[in-house]
Amino acid sequence: MHRSRLAGFVIDCKTDDLDAATRFWSEALGYPSRAEQSEPDYRELDADRDNLHVEVQAVAHASRVHLDIETDNIEAEVARLEKLGARRIEFVKRWWVMEAPSGQRFCVVRPQHPDFKKLARLWES
């Protein structure tokens, strides 16, 4: 058995000014940017009140929005999604980039939310 849930959204920005992109999305969504950032190409927004993880990311590909599914067992969740028709695209750092049968890209990541166990759905592995 494993757990998973929608973690939130990543706003992919093809930009040379990630701070400006972050300011825009922070003000547009009403989520302040967190003071401390974990990696240079990412800016987290504080969406905790909505139980979401939202971040702005600098990318080389076209700008888009993708969602993250968080799980306590990445391989089990990826296998579950493959049975539904998704396919693996690329393993990056600690997560899988996948593609839905309808073409949307999404990531399967480790738990992001501090209340993950309480909020996530339990699946038979």
PDB file of C-alpha atoms in Angstrom, residues 10-22 24-25 41-42 55-66:
ATOM      1  CA  VAL A  10       4.766  24.250 -10.860  1.00  0.00           C
ATOM      2  CA  ILE A  11       4.759  27.301 -13.096  1.00  0.00           C
ATOM      3  CA  ASP A  12       7.483  26.684 -15.683  1.00  0.00           C
ATOM      4  CA  CYS A  13       8.890  29.982 -16.960  1.00  0.00           C
ATOM      5  CA  LYS A  14      11.245  30.316 -19.889  1.00  0.00           C
ATOM      6  CA  THR A  15      12.844  33.483 -18.563  1.00  0.00           C
ATOM      7  CA  ASP A  16      16.151  35.102 -17.685  1.00  0.00           C
ATOM      8  CA  ASP A  17      14.511  36.908 -14.750  1.00  0.00           C
ATOM      9  CA  LEU A  18      13.025  34.313 -12.412  1.00  0.00           C
ATOM     10  CA  ASP A  19      12.551  36.900  -9.665  1.00  0.00           C
ATOM     11  CA  ALA A  20      10.327  39.042 -11.914  1.00  0.00           C
ATOM     12  CA  ALA A  21       8.311  35.976 -12.939  1.00  0.00           C
ATOM     13  CA  THR A  22       7.971  35.040  -9.273  1.00  0.00           C
ATOM     14  CA  PHE A  24       4.098  38.339 -11.073  1.00  0.00           C
ATOM     15  CA  TRP A  25       2.782  34.915 -10.009  1.00  0.00           C
ATOM     16  CA  ASP A  41      16.059  27.733 -10.449  1.00  0.00           C
ATOM     17  CA  TYR A  42      13.020  27.458  -8.135  1.00  0.00           C
ATOM     18  CA  GLU A  55       6.485  27.117  -7.135  1.00  0.00           C
ATOM     19  CA  VAL A  56       7.871  29.091 -10.044  1.00  0.00           C
ATOM     20  CA  GLN A  57      10.656  27.355 -11.975  1.00  0.00           C
ATOM     21  CA  ALA A  58      13.125  28.592 -14.600  1.00  0.00           C
ATOM     22  CA  VAL A  59      13.156  26.198 -17.571  1.00  0.00           C
ATOM     23  CA  ALA A  60      14.669  25.945 -21.043  1.00  0.00           C
ATOM     24  CA  HIS A  61      11.485  24.605 -22.687  1.00  0.00           C
ATOM     25  CA  ALA A  62       8.361  26.594 -23.485  1.00  0.00           C
ATOM     26  CA  SER A  63       6.531  28.151 -20.547  1.00  0.00           C
ATOM     27  CA  ARG A  64       3.661  26.064 -19.164  1.00  0.00           C
ATOM     28  CA  VAL A  65       2.103  24.883 -15.932  1.00  0.00           C
ATOM     29  CA  HIS A  66       2.429  21.311 -14.739  1.00  0.00           C
TER      30      HIS A  66
END
